[in-house]
XYZ file of C-alpha atoms in Angstrom:
680
model
C 17.721 -4.216 5.843
C 20.192 -6.142 7.935
C 19.560 -6.244 11.647
C 22.499 -4.726 13.502
C 23.364 -5.184 17.159
C 22.776 -2.393 19.652
C 26.403 -2.272 20.780
C 27.531 1.327 21.073
C 31.324 1.525 20.615
C 34.376 -0.566 19.903
C 37.583 1.111 20.834
C 41.129 0.864 19.639
C 44.416 2.437 20.618
C 46.304 4.691 18.243
C 48.963 6.546 20.233
C 47.109 7.057 23.448
C 45.099 5.370 26.148
C 41.707 3.769 25.577
C 38.868 5.488 27.387
C 35.750 3.517 28.307
C 32.438 4.627 26.789
C 30.289 6.725 29.068
C 27.462 4.578 30.454
C 23.880 5.543 29.562
C 22.068 7.570 32.190
C 25.130 9.199 33.709
C 25.059 12.993 33.965
C 27.740 14.506 31.790
C 28.975 18.020 31.302
C 30.651 18.949 28.077
C 30.893 21.371 25.214
C 27.293 20.847 24.077
C 23.993 20.388 25.850
C 23.172 16.747 26.508
C 20.027 15.366 28.097
C 19.422 16.651 31.614
C 18.747 14.117 34.392
C 16.613 12.089 34.756
C 16.569 11.735 30.965
C 18.936 9.203 29.423
C 22.358 10.586 28.506
C 22.721 10.563 24.737
C 25.961 9.341 23.133
C 25.663 12.070 20.483
C 24.463 15.652 20.303
C 23.365 17.641 17.283
C 25.592 20.599 16.471
C 24.156 24.117 16.070
C 22.856 24.932 12.600
C 25.687 26.559 10.680
C 28.401 24.374 12.226
C 28.277 21.965 9.281
C 28.651 23.193 5.706
C 28.207 21.226 2.492
C 30.883 20.740 -0.132
C 31.225 18.729 -3.331
C 28.065 17.204 -4.746
C 26.127 17.953 -1.556
C 26.795 21.693 -1.863
C 25.519 21.576 -5.437
C 22.425 19.743 -4.176
C 21.611 22.465 -1.634
C 22.312 25.246 -4.128
C 19.826 23.669 -6.532
C 17.257 23.705 -3.754
C 17.882 27.403 -3.173
C 17.436 28.286 -6.842
C 14.582 25.826 -7.314
C 11.344 25.062 -5.499
C 12.664 25.402 -1.961
C 13.831 28.965 -2.424
C 10.734 30.103 -4.317
C 7.663 28.400 -2.889
C 6.200 31.812 -2.033
C 5.850 32.521 -5.757
C 5.627 29.002 -7.206
C 2.850 28.028 -4.771
C 1.677 31.522 -3.865
C -1.910 30.399 -3.253
C -0.721 28.621 -0.094
C 2.729 30.044 0.716
C 2.030 33.668 -0.164
C 0.852 36.490 2.129
C -2.617 34.957 2.559
C -1.189 32.074 4.597
C -2.698 31.961 8.082
C 0.779 31.561 9.588
C 1.493 35.037 8.260
C -1.777 36.434 9.598
C -3.710 35.983 6.362
C -7.110 34.440 5.670
C -5.786 31.488 3.663
C -4.243 28.145 4.581
C -3.993 27.585 8.355
C -2.785 24.001 8.528
C 0.474 22.112 7.885
C 1.736 23.303 4.502
C 3.224 26.662 5.468
C 5.109 25.286 8.490
C 6.235 22.319 6.374
C 7.980 24.632 3.915
C 9.709 26.670 6.611
C 10.813 23.448 8.346
C 13.121 22.884 5.362
C 13.710 26.438 4.170
C 15.019 27.663 7.535
C 17.933 25.206 7.896
C 18.763 25.609 4.214
C 18.849 29.407 4.545
C 21.136 29.419 7.573
C 23.388 26.611 6.312
C 23.990 28.503 3.070
C 24.044 31.874 4.887
C 21.667 33.071 2.190
C 20.267 36.440 3.263
C 17.479 36.384 0.703
C 16.192 33.074 2.066
C 16.661 34.155 5.690
C 14.551 37.215 4.925
C 11.815 34.904 3.629
C 11.906 32.862 6.830
C 11.828 35.712 9.344
C 8.219 36.902 8.852
C 6.983 33.393 9.686
C 9.034 33.398 12.894
C 7.928 36.870 13.932
C 4.258 36.211 13.264
C 4.310 32.958 15.251
C 5.995 34.670 18.212
C 3.587 37.612 18.098
C 0.549 35.334 17.812
C 1.008 33.867 21.289
C -1.884 34.646 23.624
C -1.664 35.170 27.391
C -2.713 31.535 27.982
C 0.192 30.274 25.804
C -1.736 29.354 22.667
C -0.073 30.344 19.380
C -0.847 30.117 15.698
C -3.977 30.671 13.602
C -7.209 30.566 15.592
C -9.987 31.179 13.067
C -11.725 28.560 10.925
C -13.076 29.876 7.635
C -15.317 28.451 4.888
C -13.765 26.020 2.443
C -11.878 27.449 -0.511
C -10.555 25.141 -3.214
C -6.858 24.315 -2.768
C -6.631 25.662 0.800
C -6.902 24.062 4.220
C -8.785 26.743 6.171
C -10.279 24.582 8.939
C -9.005 22.907 12.100
C -6.933 25.960 12.937
C -6.666 24.846 16.576
C -5.369 21.372 15.666
C -2.307 20.309 17.634
C -0.588 18.800 14.588
C 0.497 21.895 12.552
C 1.853 23.446 15.737
C 4.143 20.431 16.145
C 5.753 21.320 12.818
C 6.108 24.947 13.875
C 7.744 23.821 17.126
C 10.408 22.070 15.038
C 10.857 25.295 13.086
C 11.316 27.282 16.304
C 13.779 24.769 17.695
C 15.888 25.098 14.543
C 15.605 28.877 14.622
C 16.999 28.882 18.169
C 19.801 26.541 17.061
C 20.751 28.925 14.258
C 20.360 32.243 16.112
C 20.161 31.687 19.872
C 17.115 33.981 19.992
C 15.984 33.745 23.639
C 12.409 34.625 22.762
C 12.000 31.020 21.651
C 12.519 29.706 25.182
C 9.775 31.748 26.842
C 7.525 31.168 23.820
C 7.834 27.384 24.097
C 7.597 27.415 27.885
C 4.306 29.280 27.728
C 2.927 27.006 25.033
C 3.890 23.805 26.841
C 2.201 25.083 30.027
C -0.873 25.649 27.873
C -0.621 22.089 26.525
C -0.310 20.618 30.018
C -3.498 22.414 31.013
C -5.504 21.734 27.849
C -4.543 18.216 26.743
C -6.596 16.405 29.420
C -9.751 17.965 27.941
C -8.738 18.263 24.275
C -6.250 15.431 23.608
C -3.892 15.175 20.641
C -6.529 13.418 18.534
C -9.336 15.855 19.347
C -9.415 17.713 16.006
C -7.710 15.207 13.690
C -5.958 11.856 14.053
C -2.724 13.317 12.658
C -1.704 14.833 15.983
C -2.385 11.597 17.830
C -0.283 9.540 15.427
C 2.525 12.102 15.158
C 2.866 13.050 18.822
C 6.519 11.987 18.842
C 7.370 15.266 17.101
C 5.753 17.168 19.966
C 7.476 15.014 22.600
C 10.888 15.541 21.007
C 10.695 19.334 21.419
C 9.401 19.063 24.993
C 12.540 17.142 25.971
C 14.721 19.630 24.090
C 13.275 22.514 26.090
C 13.602 20.592 29.357
C 17.319 20.222 28.713
C 17.605 24.003 28.510
C 15.309 25.120 31.335
C 15.055 22.119 33.655
C 11.351 22.886 34.284
C 9.938 19.743 35.906
C 6.457 20.255 34.458
C 7.922 19.363 31.071
C 8.566 15.800 32.226
C 4.939 15.566 33.335
C 3.893 16.895 29.947
C 6.157 14.367 28.253
C 4.365 11.492 29.962
C 0.996 12.957 29.002
C 1.940 13.405 25.328
C 3.309 9.868 25.146
C 0.125 8.493 26.704
C -2.051 10.342 24.186
C 0.090 9.358 21.179
C -0.764 6.214 19.241
C 1.050 3.369 21.003
C 3.705 2.672 18.410
C 5.659 0.488 20.827
C 2.725 -1.889 21.221
C 1.970 -1.781 17.490
C 5.520 -2.843 16.683
C 5.843 -5.438 19.450
C 2.424 -7.042 19.693
C 0.082 -6.002 16.907
C -0.080 -7.015 13.243
C -0.186 -3.639 11.473
C 3.033 -4.318 9.564
C 1.775 -7.713 8.400
C -1.515 -6.629 6.852
C -2.424 -4.140 4.183
C -4.190 -0.790 4.656
C -3.509 -0.764 8.412
C -1.642 2.563 8.631
C -0.957 5.716 6.656
C 2.497 5.499 5.079
C 3.756 8.867 6.382
C 2.337 8.345 9.867
C 4.429 5.182 10.077
C 7.554 7.140 9.104
C 6.891 9.793 11.753
C 5.693 7.359 14.403
C 8.771 5.217 13.904
C 10.892 7.422 16.156
C 8.367 7.849 18.979
C 9.426 4.752 20.977
C 13.055 5.925 20.864
C 12.156 9.530 21.745
C 10.214 8.289 24.783
C 13.042 5.871 25.658
C 14.969 8.909 26.894
C 12.454 9.277 29.722
C 11.321 5.755 30.562
C 14.615 3.935 29.695
C 12.726 0.707 28.997
C 14.570 -1.579 26.575
C 11.284 -2.586 24.985
C 11.203 0.799 23.236
C 14.393 -0.131 21.368
C 13.244 -3.707 20.822
C 10.053 -2.376 19.247
C 11.688 -0.417 16.429
C 14.142 -3.212 15.699
C 11.322 -5.743 15.504
C 9.417 -3.369 13.223
C 12.294 -3.296 10.715
C 12.600 -7.064 10.848
C 8.871 -7.586 10.293
C 8.738 -5.057 7.460
C 11.587 -6.787 5.641
C 9.339 -9.698 4.629
C 6.050 -7.830 4.234
C 5.841 -4.184 3.133
C 9.521 -3.234 2.694
C 11.286 -1.913 -0.388
C 15.068 -2.209 -0.951
C 15.366 1.600 -0.678
C 14.731 1.450 3.083
C 11.098 2.535 2.636
C 7.907 0.581 2.065
C 4.886 0.252 -0.173
C 2.448 2.945 0.903
C 0.208 4.720 -1.587
C -1.060 6.143 0.860
C -2.102 3.142 2.946
C 0.382 0.350 3.610
C 0.674 -2.367 0.969
C 2.715 -5.525 0.636
C 5.989 -4.734 -1.107
C 5.138 -5.289 -4.766
C 7.633 -3.137 -6.734
C 4.797 -1.763 -8.908
C 3.146 -0.085 -5.927
C 3.898 3.454 -4.782
C 5.993 5.101 -2.102
C 5.130 8.664 -1.081
C 7.800 11.383 -1.052
C 6.740 12.588 2.417
C 7.517 9.072 3.678
C 11.140 9.434 2.566
C 11.867 12.784 4.240
C 9.987 11.920 7.437
C 11.690 8.533 7.765
C 15.034 10.258 7.267
C 14.269 12.640 10.127
C 13.132 9.778 12.369
C 16.333 7.850 11.680
C 18.458 10.930 12.382
C 16.871 11.373 15.816
C 17.140 7.651 16.572
C 20.837 7.639 15.687
C 21.545 10.610 17.946
C 19.785 9.001 20.915
C 21.053 5.416 20.581
C 24.349 5.603 18.691
C 23.191 2.483 16.844
C 24.801 2.061 13.423
C 21.693 0.308 12.120
C 19.923 3.650 11.904
C 22.823 5.362 10.109
C 22.939 2.566 7.543
C 19.190 2.803 7.091
C 19.368 6.593 6.754
C 21.952 6.404 3.976
C 19.877 3.788 2.164
C 16.831 6.067 2.050
C 18.817 9.232 1.283
C 21.059 7.904 -1.477
C 18.388 5.884 -3.260
C 14.819 7.123 -2.764
C 15.295 10.858 -2.227
C 17.119 11.915 -5.438
C 14.800 10.065 -7.799
C 11.560 11.735 -6.662
C 12.681 15.315 -7.345
C 13.807 16.671 -10.721
C 17.459 17.566 -11.175
C 16.754 21.314 -11.212
C 14.441 21.045 -8.181
C 11.525 22.381 -10.216
C 9.129 19.450 -9.762
C 8.530 16.382 -7.642
C 6.754 13.040 -7.813
C 4.101 12.099 -5.265
C 4.539 8.308 -5.557
C 7.549 6.569 -7.081
C 7.761 2.908 -8.016
C 10.664 0.534 -7.464
C 9.971 -0.910 -10.910
C 8.942 2.189 -12.858
C 8.831 1.813 -16.626
C 6.857 5.001 -17.363
C 5.873 8.272 -15.735
C 2.514 8.857 -17.358
C -1.197 9.678 -17.026
C -2.489 6.203 -16.363
C -4.608 4.755 -13.581
C -2.148 2.578 -11.727
C -2.774 0.093 -8.931
C -2.452 2.660 -6.137
C -4.853 2.354 -3.232
C -5.198 6.163 -2.956
C -5.115 7.577 -6.494
C -5.507 11.229 -7.392
C -6.983 11.220 -10.882
C -4.037 9.411 -12.502
C -1.521 12.168 -11.594
C 0.339 10.409 -8.780
C 3.571 9.378 -10.494
C 3.884 12.458 -12.719
C 6.593 15.013 -12.012
C 4.979 18.362 -11.295
C 4.365 20.974 -8.622
C 1.013 19.715 -7.314
C 0.521 16.337 -9.014
C -0.872 13.694 -6.719
C -1.378 15.665 -3.508
C 0.260 18.954 -2.401
C 1.578 17.873 1.010
C 4.833 16.609 -0.521
C 5.311 19.880 -2.403
C 5.483 21.555 0.995
C 7.308 18.883 2.997
C 10.099 17.658 0.710
C 12.421 20.554 1.623
C 13.576 19.158 4.982
C 15.272 16.109 3.447
C 18.700 17.313 2.303
C 19.322 20.149 4.844
C 18.580 17.915 7.830
C 20.670 15.137 6.308
C 23.614 17.556 6.198
C 22.870 18.595 9.769
C 23.252 14.978 10.905
C 26.501 14.073 9.160
C 28.474 15.146 12.233
C 27.755 15.070 15.967
C 29.381 16.203 19.164
C 30.023 13.263 21.477
C 29.323 12.699 25.142
C 33.078 12.264 25.690
C 33.899 15.724 24.264
C 34.945 14.442 20.878
C 33.623 14.572 17.335
C 31.736 11.899 15.394
C 31.329 11.278 11.664
C 28.473 8.772 11.566
C 27.005 9.462 8.124
C 29.231 10.240 5.181
C 29.087 12.949 2.500
C 31.353 15.821 1.391
C 31.224 18.499 4.082
C 33.050 20.774 6.510
C 32.491 21.036 10.246
C 33.582 23.329 13.057
C 32.983 22.066 16.574
C 34.300 22.292 20.117
C 36.271 19.320 21.404
C 38.409 18.503 24.429
C 38.257 21.442 26.863
C 36.520 23.761 24.398
C 39.088 23.876 21.604
C 37.429 24.465 18.229
C 38.454 21.985 15.570
C 37.800 22.349 11.853
C 37.504 19.183 9.780
C 37.057 18.968 6.037
C 35.537 15.742 4.715
C 36.597 15.203 1.112
C 34.852 12.359 -0.681
C 32.578 11.338 -3.526
C 30.889 8.810 -1.224
C 28.561 6.942 -1.753
C 30.017 6.494 -5.247
C 33.541 5.854 -3.988
C 34.934 4.001 -0.994
C 37.485 6.497 0.325
C 36.819 9.387 2.718
C 39.516 11.932 3.598
C 39.407 13.972 6.821
C 41.697 17.032 7.054
C 42.077 18.370 10.591
C 42.984 21.879 11.681
C 42.261 24.254 14.557
C 40.378 27.530 14.247
C 42.754 29.276 16.653
C 46.076 29.375 14.832
C 47.939 29.369 18.117
C 46.568 25.875 18.850
C 48.754 23.183 17.338
C 47.329 20.052 18.969
C 44.498 18.736 21.125
C 43.581 15.386 22.646
C 40.050 14.200 21.825
C 38.226 11.114 20.520
C 37.167 10.864 16.879
C 34.239 8.490 16.296
C 33.845 6.747 12.933
C 31.054 4.467 11.768
C 31.737 1.120 10.152
C 28.653 0.234 8.079
C 27.195 -3.233 8.434
C 27.986 -3.934 4.780
C 31.723 -3.173 5.176
C 33.833 -6.199 6.072
C 37.364 -4.779 6.228
C 37.655 -1.039 6.817
C 41.092 0.564 6.591
C 42.182 3.683 8.479
C 45.277 5.663 7.493
C 46.808 8.538 9.418
C 49.127 10.801 7.459
C 49.559 8.030 4.916
C 50.311 5.183 7.330
C 47.870 2.334 7.954
C 46.703 2.142 11.558
C 46.007 -1.291 13.069
C 42.248 -1.134 13.567
C 40.107 -3.230 15.860
C 36.881 -2.405 13.984
C 33.748 -4.440 13.433
C 30.925 -4.424 10.912
C 27.987 -2.390 12.129
C 29.886 -0.765 14.991
C 31.443 2.594 15.844
C 35.170 2.839 16.401
C 36.709 5.582 18.478
C 40.216 6.896 17.950
C 41.665 8.580 21.037
C 44.806 10.534 20.334
C 46.460 13.895 20.426
C 45.509 15.327 17.048
C 47.992 17.651 15.379
C 47.385 20.674 13.173
C 47.336 19.384 9.580
C 46.654 15.725 10.383
C 45.108 13.826 7.493
C 43.061 10.738 8.204
C 41.641 8.475 5.514
C 38.858 5.955 5.974
C 38.465 3.260 3.336
C 35.166 1.365 3.278
C 35.458 -1.419 0.687
C 32.109 -2.115 -0.970
C 31.174 -5.530 -2.317
C 28.479 -6.612 -4.762
C 25.576 -8.483 -3.278
C 22.261 -9.907 -4.455
C 19.393 -9.538 -1.991
C 15.889 -10.943 -2.331
C 12.593 -9.096 -1.983
C 8.987 -9.363 -3.184
C 8.217 -12.900 -4.349
C 11.943 -13.656 -4.278
C 12.878 -10.904 -6.748
C 16.618 -10.182 -6.964
C 18.133 -6.761 -6.229
C 21.771 -5.847 -6.877
C 23.407 -3.758 -4.154
C 26.863 -2.366 -3.456
C 27.575 -0.546 -0.206
C 24.682 1.848 0.535
C 23.531 1.912 -3.103
C 20.802 -0.074 -4.797
C 21.222 -0.553 -8.554
C 18.584 -0.466 -11.279
C 18.307 -1.126 -15.009
C 19.445 1.847 -17.077
C 16.697 2.907 -19.497
C 16.541 5.646 -22.094
C 14.360 8.493 -20.787
C 12.263 10.791 -22.961
C 11.007 13.784 -20.943
C 7.990 15.713 -22.254
C 6.475 18.737 -20.527
C 2.694 18.895 -20.917
C -0.045 21.339 -19.992
C -2.682 20.255 -17.489
C -6.308 20.488 -18.583
C -7.703 23.919 -17.619
C -10.375 22.431 -15.344
C -7.681 20.561 -13.323
C -5.093 23.341 -13.008
C -6.302 24.544 -9.587
C -5.874 21.070 -8.137
C -2.836 19.638 -9.943
C -0.935 22.640 -11.303
C -0.462 24.109 -14.753
C 1.998 21.569 -16.132
C 3.678 18.225 -15.560
C 6.367 15.976 -17.019
C 5.756 12.590 -18.547
C 8.762 10.297 -18.976
C 8.679 7.383 -21.386
C 11.192 5.031 -22.947
C 11.716 2.796 -25.965
C 14.268 0.729 -24.058
C 13.475 -2.923 -23.349
C 12.943 -3.555 -19.651
C 11.508 -7.072 -19.267
C 14.686 -8.875 -18.223
C 15.307 -11.667 -15.747
C 18.557 -12.532 -14.001
C 19.975 -16.017 -13.694
C 20.229 -17.580 -10.240
C 23.581 -19.106 -11.153
C 25.035 -15.592 -11.578
C 23.869 -14.313 -8.201
C 25.699 -16.678 -5.863
C 28.156 -14.764 -3.631
C 31.152 -16.784 -4.796
C 30.600 -15.962 -8.503
C 28.671 -12.675 -8.588
C 31.819 -10.646 -9.354
C 32.444 -12.828 -12.402
C 29.085 -11.919 -13.915
C 28.534 -8.325 -12.757
C 31.344 -6.001 -13.815
C 31.619 -2.665 -12.006
C 32.877 0.341 -13.992
C 33.524 3.659 -12.238
C 33.912 7.084 -13.787
C 37.365 8.577 -13.124
C 35.717 11.827 -11.975
C 32.391 12.112 -10.160
C 30.292 14.942 -11.594
C 29.370 17.887 -9.396
C 25.769 16.701 -9.654
C 25.883 12.903 -9.966
C 22.169 12.028 -9.661
C 21.396 11.883 -13.384
C 21.232 9.236 -16.065
C 24.142 10.859 -17.908
C 26.311 11.533 -14.845
C 25.859 8.185 -13.080
C 29.338 7.619 -11.580
C 29.040 3.820 -11.442
C 27.823 1.351 -14.066
C 27.433 -2.392 -13.605
C 27.402 -4.504 -16.765
C 25.719 -7.874 -16.657
C 23.638 -10.329 -18.660
C 19.854 -10.379 -18.602
C 17.383 -12.713 -20.286
C 14.300 -11.136 -21.925
C 10.916 -12.483 -20.835
C 8.579 -11.937 -23.831
C 5.454 -12.641 -21.773
C 6.255 -9.915 -19.206
C 4.375 -6.949 -20.624
C 3.233 -3.488 -19.609
C -0.082 -3.210 -17.782
C -1.721 0.194 -17.143
C 1.589 2.046 -17.213
C 3.437 -0.409 -14.974
C 5.397 -3.591 -15.433
C 2.728 -6.297 -15.472
C 2.407 -9.261 -13.183
C 5.205 -11.815 -13.385
C 6.454 -14.651 -11.151
C 9.632 -13.063 -9.842
C 10.850 -16.440 -8.661
C 9.996 -19.098 -11.215
C 10.966 -22.620 -12.196
C 8.619 -22.681 -15.183
C 9.851 -24.344 -18.359
C 12.999 -23.865 -20.433
C 14.455 -20.514 -21.418
C 13.329 -19.409 -24.882
C 15.508 -16.330 -25.388
C 19.230 -15.602 -25.382
C 20.916 -13.492 -22.725
C 21.855 -9.942 -23.709
C 24.031 -7.308 -22.058
C 22.279 -4.903 -19.696
C 23.550 -1.950 -17.666
C 22.686 -1.111 -14.087
C 23.254 2.306 -12.489
C 22.515 3.696 -9.015
C 18.771 3.837 -8.302
C 19.007 7.517 -7.361
C 20.281 8.353 -10.865
C 17.221 6.860 -12.567
C 13.676 7.948 -13.263
C 12.693 4.844 -15.230
C 14.033 1.486 -14.114
C 13.645 -2.123 -13.149
C 15.155 -2.709 -9.713
C 13.596 -5.976 -8.564
C 14.342 -8.603 -11.224
C 12.693 -11.979 -11.802
C 15.050 -14.923 -11.327
C 15.486 -17.802 -13.747
C 17.116 -21.053 -12.712
């Protein structure tokens, strides 16, 4: 990833005065709740659930979730998500999996206004509220003997309650149910009393490493109630959480293998920025930026994630990346963007979302993959070079293949991404910081409600249309700022208003703010020209990128559904998909083709005239790049993966002729080569 400056806003004049950005730390009043003093004033505020609706391909994505796994986990995975779950008062699973599911199902249900899904959510909410004891404790409280496939111990662990706190926060956002406020207040008083004797890591290390999730909700409640004890609790939780700031600034965890759990890193990534709201120390921001920089040359993948299967590995493209890592890193980046207004985190978020997330879940949302590979030439029952294998099931597509945590946790990815496309701003405006087809209603100016429709096939096209209207038909105009992100990869953005180009003082990796009196029916267009680029990764391997998308070799895919052996069904599910191919994959690219001044001569981009309603498939890939690749006969398959090869080599003369190859967006592939060897 490119390192982007921390600058907040660049302003330009359209037809009105330029207003200076509000300085951090200043108390602001506005249409939406910002941080309360002494917490740092945020530049952006999340809108209530239901304010943002999907359209286009993103609406199709959420509908597939509703009809697929997300909407039916109570029957698909009834053993855990059914009535026996401890978070419904049953004698079954009492740990993270039930809350994980609801953490994604709840926003999906309310975003889609799907009564059937809302009715599935409500019993979990009601049981959690009713479970609270006079001392403030809530949740399951009874440990039971082990039963295969269930987590029935550590019922008092702090960690699962952190997930349920996120659920309750979202429930309040969607409904305004005031019971949530007293519920959380009582629980946080309980935490303040109990944590000195039973710290976050008392039952398991998960709570200690993931304390940033707990801290985030404490600050959220403080902004509503102003109870000073919450700031004291915030300091205590930060102190008991693994010191991610020190790890990123001074320790070597990101430069050695097996040092951390891959998902803990994704969740811990936001903790320095969450705590930054209270301590306002610039080292918290420096820490996460240094972490990204260090990862780039050690563990990082071009998708914005890293090699972690489950422990951290150096970034060999044959190693695995866990699905939970993707959705948790997305959530961390969303929170970091809201707090800092730094475009780096929006760029990073799009990279993970548009590349890693679609490829690890089947198109009909019926199955998922525990680990995916950057270079993945087969999805099969073979013992790959993963540090934490699960009986050769890790890269299969199934319900429970690998390990079941991802089955439960994957659901938060797309709904929370939608929820963070738009923000309210500290200057009573509206901000589009991440791009996808959507609609938003929000209060601007002195409380006027604006409705904006975002029409686009982004990230597959460069143009984004914003249509502006007012909910109250008697309102014809309103003065407010409109914030737009310029990605770091975009050199020359163009803004048009009602068809006319506006002179724009905009910079790569910055946010521009248009202050004007917006009229009913205004149409604004943002053009973000994308350019082809070769970037270099593990052992100097070449990756082709354009805008937020990473491209990969297009391979024929043969999907075969198979039955799991009867003795393994309880652990890995009844069935799984294997995906194989007869397509050649062992190609190298030529260094002479990759130079910036000639890359467009050798890599020809072809775009479909119409982007399909669901674009994330081999057949529907909206963009194809045609190029030349040179076969490497000695690069062969090894245990289901592409074997070892010098990705950067100066060995001997070429012995084969170049042939035409096709690249498509990574998120449209299941089988692929993404990191290519380079020949001189």
